[in-house]
Short mmCIF file of C-alpha atoms in Angstrom, two decimals:
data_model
loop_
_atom_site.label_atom_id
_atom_site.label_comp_id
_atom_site.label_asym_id
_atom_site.label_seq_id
_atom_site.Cartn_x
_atom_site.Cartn_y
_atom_site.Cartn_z
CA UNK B 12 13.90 119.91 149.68
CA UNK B 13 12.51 116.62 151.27
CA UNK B 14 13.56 114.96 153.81
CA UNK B 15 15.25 111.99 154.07
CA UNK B 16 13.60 108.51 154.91
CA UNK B 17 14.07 107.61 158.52
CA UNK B 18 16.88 105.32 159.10
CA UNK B 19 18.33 103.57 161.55
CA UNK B 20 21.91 102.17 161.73
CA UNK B 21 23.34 99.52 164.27
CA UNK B 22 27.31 98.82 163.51
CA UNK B 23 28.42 95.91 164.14
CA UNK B 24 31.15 96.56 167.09
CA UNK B 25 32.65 94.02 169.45
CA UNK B 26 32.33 96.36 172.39
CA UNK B 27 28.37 96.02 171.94
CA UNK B 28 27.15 92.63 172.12
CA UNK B 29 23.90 93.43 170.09
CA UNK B 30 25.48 96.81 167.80
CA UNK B 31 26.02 99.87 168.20
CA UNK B 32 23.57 102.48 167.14
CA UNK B 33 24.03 105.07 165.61
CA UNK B 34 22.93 108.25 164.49
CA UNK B 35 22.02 108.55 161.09
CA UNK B 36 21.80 112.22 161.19
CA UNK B 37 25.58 112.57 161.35
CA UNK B 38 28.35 111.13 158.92
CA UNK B 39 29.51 107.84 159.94
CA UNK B 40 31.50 106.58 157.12
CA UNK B 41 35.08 107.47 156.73
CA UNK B 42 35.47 109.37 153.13
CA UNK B 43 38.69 107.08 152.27
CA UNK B 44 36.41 103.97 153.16
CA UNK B 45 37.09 101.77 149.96
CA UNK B 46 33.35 100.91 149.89
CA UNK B 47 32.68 104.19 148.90
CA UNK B 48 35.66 105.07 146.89
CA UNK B 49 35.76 101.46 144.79
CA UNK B 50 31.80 100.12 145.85
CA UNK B 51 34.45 97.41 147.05
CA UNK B 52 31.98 95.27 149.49
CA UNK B 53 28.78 93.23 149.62
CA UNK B 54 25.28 93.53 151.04
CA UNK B 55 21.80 92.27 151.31
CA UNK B 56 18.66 93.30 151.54
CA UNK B 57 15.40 91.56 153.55
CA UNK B 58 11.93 92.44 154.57
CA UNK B 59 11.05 92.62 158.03
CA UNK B 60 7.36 92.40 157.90
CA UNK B 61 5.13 93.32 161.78
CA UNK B 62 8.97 92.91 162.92
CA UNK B 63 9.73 89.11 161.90
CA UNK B 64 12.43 89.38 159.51
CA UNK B 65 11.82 86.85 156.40
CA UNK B 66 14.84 84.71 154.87
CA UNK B 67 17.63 85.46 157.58
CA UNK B 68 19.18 82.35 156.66
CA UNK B 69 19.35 82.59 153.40
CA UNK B 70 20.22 86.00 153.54
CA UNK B 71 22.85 85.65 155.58
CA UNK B 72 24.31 82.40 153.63
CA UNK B 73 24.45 84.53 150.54
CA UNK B 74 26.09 87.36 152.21
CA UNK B 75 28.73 84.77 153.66
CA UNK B 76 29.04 83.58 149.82
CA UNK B 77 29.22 87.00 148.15
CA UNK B 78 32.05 87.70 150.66
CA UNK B 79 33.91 85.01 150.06
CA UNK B 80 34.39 85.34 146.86
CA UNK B 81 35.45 89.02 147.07
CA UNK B 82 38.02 87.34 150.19
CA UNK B 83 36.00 89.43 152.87
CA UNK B 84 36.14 88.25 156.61
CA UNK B 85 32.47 88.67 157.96
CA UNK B 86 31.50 88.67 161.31
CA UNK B 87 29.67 85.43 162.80
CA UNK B 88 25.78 85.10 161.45
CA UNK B 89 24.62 85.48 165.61
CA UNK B 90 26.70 88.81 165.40
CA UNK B 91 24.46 89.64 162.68
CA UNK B 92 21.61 88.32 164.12
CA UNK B 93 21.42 90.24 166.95
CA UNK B 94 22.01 93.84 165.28
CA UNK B 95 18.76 92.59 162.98
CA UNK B 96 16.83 92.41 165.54
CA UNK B 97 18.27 95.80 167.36
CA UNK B 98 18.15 97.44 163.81
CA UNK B 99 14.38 96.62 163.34
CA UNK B 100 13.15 97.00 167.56
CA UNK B 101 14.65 101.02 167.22
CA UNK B 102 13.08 101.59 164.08
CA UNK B 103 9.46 99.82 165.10
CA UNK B 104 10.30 102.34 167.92
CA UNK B 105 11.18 105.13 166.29
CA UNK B 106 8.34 105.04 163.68
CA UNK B 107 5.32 103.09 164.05
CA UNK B 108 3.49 101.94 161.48
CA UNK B 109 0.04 103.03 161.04
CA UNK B 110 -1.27 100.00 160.13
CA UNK B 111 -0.33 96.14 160.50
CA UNK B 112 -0.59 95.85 157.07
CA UNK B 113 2.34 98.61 156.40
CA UNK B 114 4.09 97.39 158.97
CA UNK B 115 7.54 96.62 156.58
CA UNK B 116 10.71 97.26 157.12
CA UNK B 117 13.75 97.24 154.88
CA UNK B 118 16.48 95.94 156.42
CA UNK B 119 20.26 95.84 154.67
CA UNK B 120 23.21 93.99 155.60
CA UNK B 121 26.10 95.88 154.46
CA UNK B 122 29.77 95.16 154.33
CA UNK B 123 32.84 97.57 152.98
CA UNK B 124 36.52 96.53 152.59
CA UNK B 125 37.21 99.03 154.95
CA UNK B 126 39.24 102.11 155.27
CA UNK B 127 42.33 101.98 153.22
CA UNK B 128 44.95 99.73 155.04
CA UNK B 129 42.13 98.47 158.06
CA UNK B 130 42.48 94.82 159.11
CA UNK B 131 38.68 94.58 159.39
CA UNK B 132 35.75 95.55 157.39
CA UNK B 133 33.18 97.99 157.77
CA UNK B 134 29.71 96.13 158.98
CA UNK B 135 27.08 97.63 159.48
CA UNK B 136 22.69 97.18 160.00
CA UNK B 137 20.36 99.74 158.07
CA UNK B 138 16.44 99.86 158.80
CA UNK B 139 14.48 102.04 156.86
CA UNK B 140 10.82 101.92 155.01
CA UNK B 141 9.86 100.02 152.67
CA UNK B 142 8.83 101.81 149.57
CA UNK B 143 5.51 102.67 148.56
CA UNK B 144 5.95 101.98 144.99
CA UNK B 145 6.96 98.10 146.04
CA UNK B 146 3.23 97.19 147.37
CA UNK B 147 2.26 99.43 144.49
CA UNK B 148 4.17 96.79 141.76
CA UNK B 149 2.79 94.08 143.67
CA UNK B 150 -0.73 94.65 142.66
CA UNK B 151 -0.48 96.68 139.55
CA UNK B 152 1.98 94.97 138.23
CA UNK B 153 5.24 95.91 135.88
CA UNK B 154 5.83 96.82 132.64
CA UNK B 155 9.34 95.76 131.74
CA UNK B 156 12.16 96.05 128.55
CA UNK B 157 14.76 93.49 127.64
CA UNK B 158 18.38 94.99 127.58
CA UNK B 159 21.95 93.77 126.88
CA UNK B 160 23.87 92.77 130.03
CA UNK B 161 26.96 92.55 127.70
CA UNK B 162 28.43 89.33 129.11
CA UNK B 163 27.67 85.85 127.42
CA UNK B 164 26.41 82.66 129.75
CA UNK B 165 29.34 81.14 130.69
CA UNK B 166 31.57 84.89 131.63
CA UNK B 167 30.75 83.92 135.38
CA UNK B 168 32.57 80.41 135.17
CA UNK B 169 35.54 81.71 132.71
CA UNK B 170 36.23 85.38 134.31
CA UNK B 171 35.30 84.99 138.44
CA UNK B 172 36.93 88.21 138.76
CA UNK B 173 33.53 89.47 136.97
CA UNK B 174 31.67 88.46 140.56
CA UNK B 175 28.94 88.57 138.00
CA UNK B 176 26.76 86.03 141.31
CA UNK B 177 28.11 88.18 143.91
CA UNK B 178 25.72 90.75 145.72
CA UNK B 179 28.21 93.63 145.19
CA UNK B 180 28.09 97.21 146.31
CA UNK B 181 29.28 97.63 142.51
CA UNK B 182 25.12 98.37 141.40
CA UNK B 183 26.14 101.63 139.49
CA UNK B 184 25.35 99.34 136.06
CA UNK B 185 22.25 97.77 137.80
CA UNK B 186 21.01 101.59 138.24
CA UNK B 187 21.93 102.88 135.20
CA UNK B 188 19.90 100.09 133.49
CA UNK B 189 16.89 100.70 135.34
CA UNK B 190 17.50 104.67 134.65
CA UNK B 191 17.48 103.45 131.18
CA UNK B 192 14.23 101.54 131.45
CA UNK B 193 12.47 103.76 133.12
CA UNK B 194 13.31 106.81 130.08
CA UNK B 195 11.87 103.81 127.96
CA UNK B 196 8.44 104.24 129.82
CA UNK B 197 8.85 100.98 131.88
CA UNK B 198 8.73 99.66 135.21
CA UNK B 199 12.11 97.63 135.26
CA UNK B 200 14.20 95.56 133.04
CA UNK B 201 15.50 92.14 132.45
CA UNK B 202 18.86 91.21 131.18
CA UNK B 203 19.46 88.99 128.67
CA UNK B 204 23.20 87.34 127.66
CA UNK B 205 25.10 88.00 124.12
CA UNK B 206 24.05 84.48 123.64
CA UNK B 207 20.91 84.95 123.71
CA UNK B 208 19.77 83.83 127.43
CA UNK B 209 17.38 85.45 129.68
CA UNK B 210 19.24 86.04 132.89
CA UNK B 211 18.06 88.38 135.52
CA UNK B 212 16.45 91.63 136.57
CA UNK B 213 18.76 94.57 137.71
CA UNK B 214 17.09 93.75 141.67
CA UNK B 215 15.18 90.66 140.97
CA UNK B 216 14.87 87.26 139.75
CA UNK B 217 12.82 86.29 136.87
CA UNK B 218 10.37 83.34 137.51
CA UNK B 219 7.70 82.29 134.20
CA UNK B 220 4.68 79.73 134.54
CA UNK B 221 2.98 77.70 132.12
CA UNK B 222 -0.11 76.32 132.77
CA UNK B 223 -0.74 72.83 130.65
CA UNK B 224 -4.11 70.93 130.48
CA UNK B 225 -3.75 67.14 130.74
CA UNK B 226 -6.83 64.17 129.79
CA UNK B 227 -5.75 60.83 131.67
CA UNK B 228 -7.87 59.32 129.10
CA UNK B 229 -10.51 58.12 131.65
CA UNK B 230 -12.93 61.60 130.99
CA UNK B 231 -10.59 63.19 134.38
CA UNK B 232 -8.51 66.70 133.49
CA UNK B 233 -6.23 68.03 135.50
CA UNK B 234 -3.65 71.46 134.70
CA UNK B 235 -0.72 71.06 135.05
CA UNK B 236 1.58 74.23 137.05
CA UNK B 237 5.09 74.88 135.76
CA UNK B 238 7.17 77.38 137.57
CA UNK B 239 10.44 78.08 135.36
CA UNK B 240 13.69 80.43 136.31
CA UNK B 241 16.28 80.95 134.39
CA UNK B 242 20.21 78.43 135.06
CA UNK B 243 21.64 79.30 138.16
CA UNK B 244 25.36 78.70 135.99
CA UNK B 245 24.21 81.29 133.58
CA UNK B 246 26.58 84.46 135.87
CA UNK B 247 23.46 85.51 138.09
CA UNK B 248 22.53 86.25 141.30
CA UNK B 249 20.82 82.81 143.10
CA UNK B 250 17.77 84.49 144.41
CA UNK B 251 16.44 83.70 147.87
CA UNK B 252 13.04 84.42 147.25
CA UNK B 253 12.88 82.12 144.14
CA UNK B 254 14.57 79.62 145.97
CA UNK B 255 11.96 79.70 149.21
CA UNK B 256 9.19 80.02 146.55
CA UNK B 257 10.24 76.96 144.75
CA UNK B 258 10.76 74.96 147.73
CA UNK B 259 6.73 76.22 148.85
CA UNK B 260 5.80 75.92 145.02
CA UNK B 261 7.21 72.13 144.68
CA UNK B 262 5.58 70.62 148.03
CA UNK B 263 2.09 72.75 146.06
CA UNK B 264 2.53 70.53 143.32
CA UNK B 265 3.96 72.80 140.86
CA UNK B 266 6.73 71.26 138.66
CA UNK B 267 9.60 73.37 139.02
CA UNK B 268 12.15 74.05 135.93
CA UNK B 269 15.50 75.97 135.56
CA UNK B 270 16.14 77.01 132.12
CA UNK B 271 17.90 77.74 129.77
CA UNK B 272 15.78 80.33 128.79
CA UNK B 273 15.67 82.43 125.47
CA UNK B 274 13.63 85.71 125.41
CA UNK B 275 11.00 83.86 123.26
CA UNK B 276 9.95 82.00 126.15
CA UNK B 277 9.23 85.10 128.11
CA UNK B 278 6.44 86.14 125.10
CA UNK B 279 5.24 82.34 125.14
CA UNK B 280 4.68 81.93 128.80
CA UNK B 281 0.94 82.35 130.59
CA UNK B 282 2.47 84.69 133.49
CA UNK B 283 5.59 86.39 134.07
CA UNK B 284 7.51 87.90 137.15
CA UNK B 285 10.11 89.79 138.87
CA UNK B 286 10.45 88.18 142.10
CA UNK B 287 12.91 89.75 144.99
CA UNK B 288 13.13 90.29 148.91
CA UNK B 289 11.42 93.75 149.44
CA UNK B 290 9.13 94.09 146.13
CA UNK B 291 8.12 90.68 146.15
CA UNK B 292 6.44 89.20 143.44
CA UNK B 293 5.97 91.36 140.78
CA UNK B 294 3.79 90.24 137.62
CA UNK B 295 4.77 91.11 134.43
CA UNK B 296 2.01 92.81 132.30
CA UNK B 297 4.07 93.67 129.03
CA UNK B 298 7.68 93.00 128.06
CA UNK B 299 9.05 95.18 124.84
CA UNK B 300 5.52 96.48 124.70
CA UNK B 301 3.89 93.09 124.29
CA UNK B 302 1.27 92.06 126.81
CA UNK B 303 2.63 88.47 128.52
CA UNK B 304 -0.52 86.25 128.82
CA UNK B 305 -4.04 87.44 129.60
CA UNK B 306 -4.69 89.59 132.98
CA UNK B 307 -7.05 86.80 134.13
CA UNK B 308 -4.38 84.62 134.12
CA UNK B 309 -1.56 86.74 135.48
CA UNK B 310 -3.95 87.51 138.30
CA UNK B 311 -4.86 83.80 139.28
CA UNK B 312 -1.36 82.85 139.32
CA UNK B 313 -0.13 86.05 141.26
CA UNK B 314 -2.59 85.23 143.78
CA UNK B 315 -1.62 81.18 143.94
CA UNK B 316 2.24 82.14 144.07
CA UNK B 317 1.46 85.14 146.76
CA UNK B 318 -0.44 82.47 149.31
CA UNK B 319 2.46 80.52 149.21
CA UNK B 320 5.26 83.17 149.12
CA UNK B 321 3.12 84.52 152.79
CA UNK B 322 4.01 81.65 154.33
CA UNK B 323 7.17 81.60 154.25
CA UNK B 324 9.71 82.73 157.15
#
């Protein structure tokens, strides 16, 4: 049998002004807590990288959104704040990294409904390494399948019970896909609508670029960098990585595009990716079996999008 990862928890308690940690070793959860029984809560995930978490902010504005529109009090974001930086100190404590360069941590902010009947949710802070496989992806890239999400474009806007741009505990679908892919012989899978859209990955956001070469006429040419992601309105989750990556890709020079996209424009594009908070950006070598640009490309881009993605907080 193998061991579990290490882990650290830190609960967020009012008695403890920066959590309360805990011991991972032993239960914690009550077994009538409804985010276990009904996956009836939200959560987040961010990288921690040499012990600076990345995207708190966002992070913690989505988390604030998902909850809201599942009617979930949340503690204050400086409640949070401080049992981030508890959760990743005791881990960094606990287990060193060897190197600087694997110094990563996965942090998750995780929220549950509760015990059945509690006036408050269940909070809570979870460290724990970040996988192998993720730097792995990063430079080997992915191999990916398209698959049915079921739900057409507008679903989100005409059923909001769906919570189809809600970070849900509710991932058993977004697991079973990937289960799905990977009996397929792929890496990880992107969603498309019954209309026809592209929408998201099970864990990530999908990002394209096309790279267009422009004569002003005068004997000067210049390529042009599009960065493309698929309609925020289309019933997915608004990524805070793409949205960081945009804001570093636009002041870069890239033009920036949202959608819509159709699965065509996936094939057509000169690089593809996955993009999310702990993999990062993932490039896209084949979709459906068919290679997505050239690797010269992919790996030019890759490396332009990863110099800006580093420097962001």
């Amino acid at each position: 049998m193998t061991s579990p990862a290490p882990t650290v928890l830190v609960f967020l308690d009012p008695a403890f002004e920066n959590g309360r940690i805990a011991d991972s070793s032993q239960p914690q959860l009550m077994a009538t807590d409804l985010g276990a029984t009904r996956g009836d809560g939200v959560f987040e995930s961010l990288l921690a990288v040499q012990g600076r978490p990345r995207k708190v902010q966002a992070h913690l504005n989505r988390l604030g959104s998902s909850a809201a529109a599942l009617d979930l009090a949340v503690p204050e974001q400086d409640v949070w704040r401080k049992a981030i930086e508890t959760a990743i100190n005791e881990f960094r404590d606990i287990h060193p990294a060897p190197t600087p360069e694997e110094d990563e941590v996965v942090v998750k902010l995780i929220v549950t409904r509760g015990v059945e009947g509690a006036a408050s949710p269940t909070c809570w802070v979870q460290a724990s390494p970040s996988p192998a496989g993720s730097r792995r992806q990063r430079e080997t890239g992915i191999d990916v399948v398209l698959l049915d999400r079921g739900f057409d474009t507008e679903a989100g806007e005409r059923a909001p019970w769906l919570l189809l741009g809600a970070k849900t505990l509710s991932y058993a679908v977004n697991m079973a896909a990937l289960r799905y892919a990977h009996k397929q012989g792929a890496d990880d899978a992107i969603f498309t609508s019954t209309d026809g859209r592209v929408l998201e990955g099970p864990t990530s956001t999908v990002l394209l670029a096309h790279l267009e070469t422009v004569d002003d006429g005068e004997g000067s040419v210049r390529t042009i960098r599009r960065l493309i992601t698929p309609q925020h309105d289309s019933g997915i989750l608004p990524g805070t990585s793409q949205g960081a990556l945009f804001a570093a890709a636009k002041a870069a020079g890239w033009e920036l595009g949202y959608g819509p996209l159709v699965p065509q424009d996936l094939f057509d594009a000169d690089a593809v990716w996955l993009i999310s908070s702990i993999r990062l950006i993932a490039p896209v070598n084949h979709i459906n079996g068919k290679e997505i640009g050239t690797p010269a490309v992919r790996k030019q881009l890759t490396a332009e999008l990863n110099e800006l993605f580093a420097g962001i907080e």
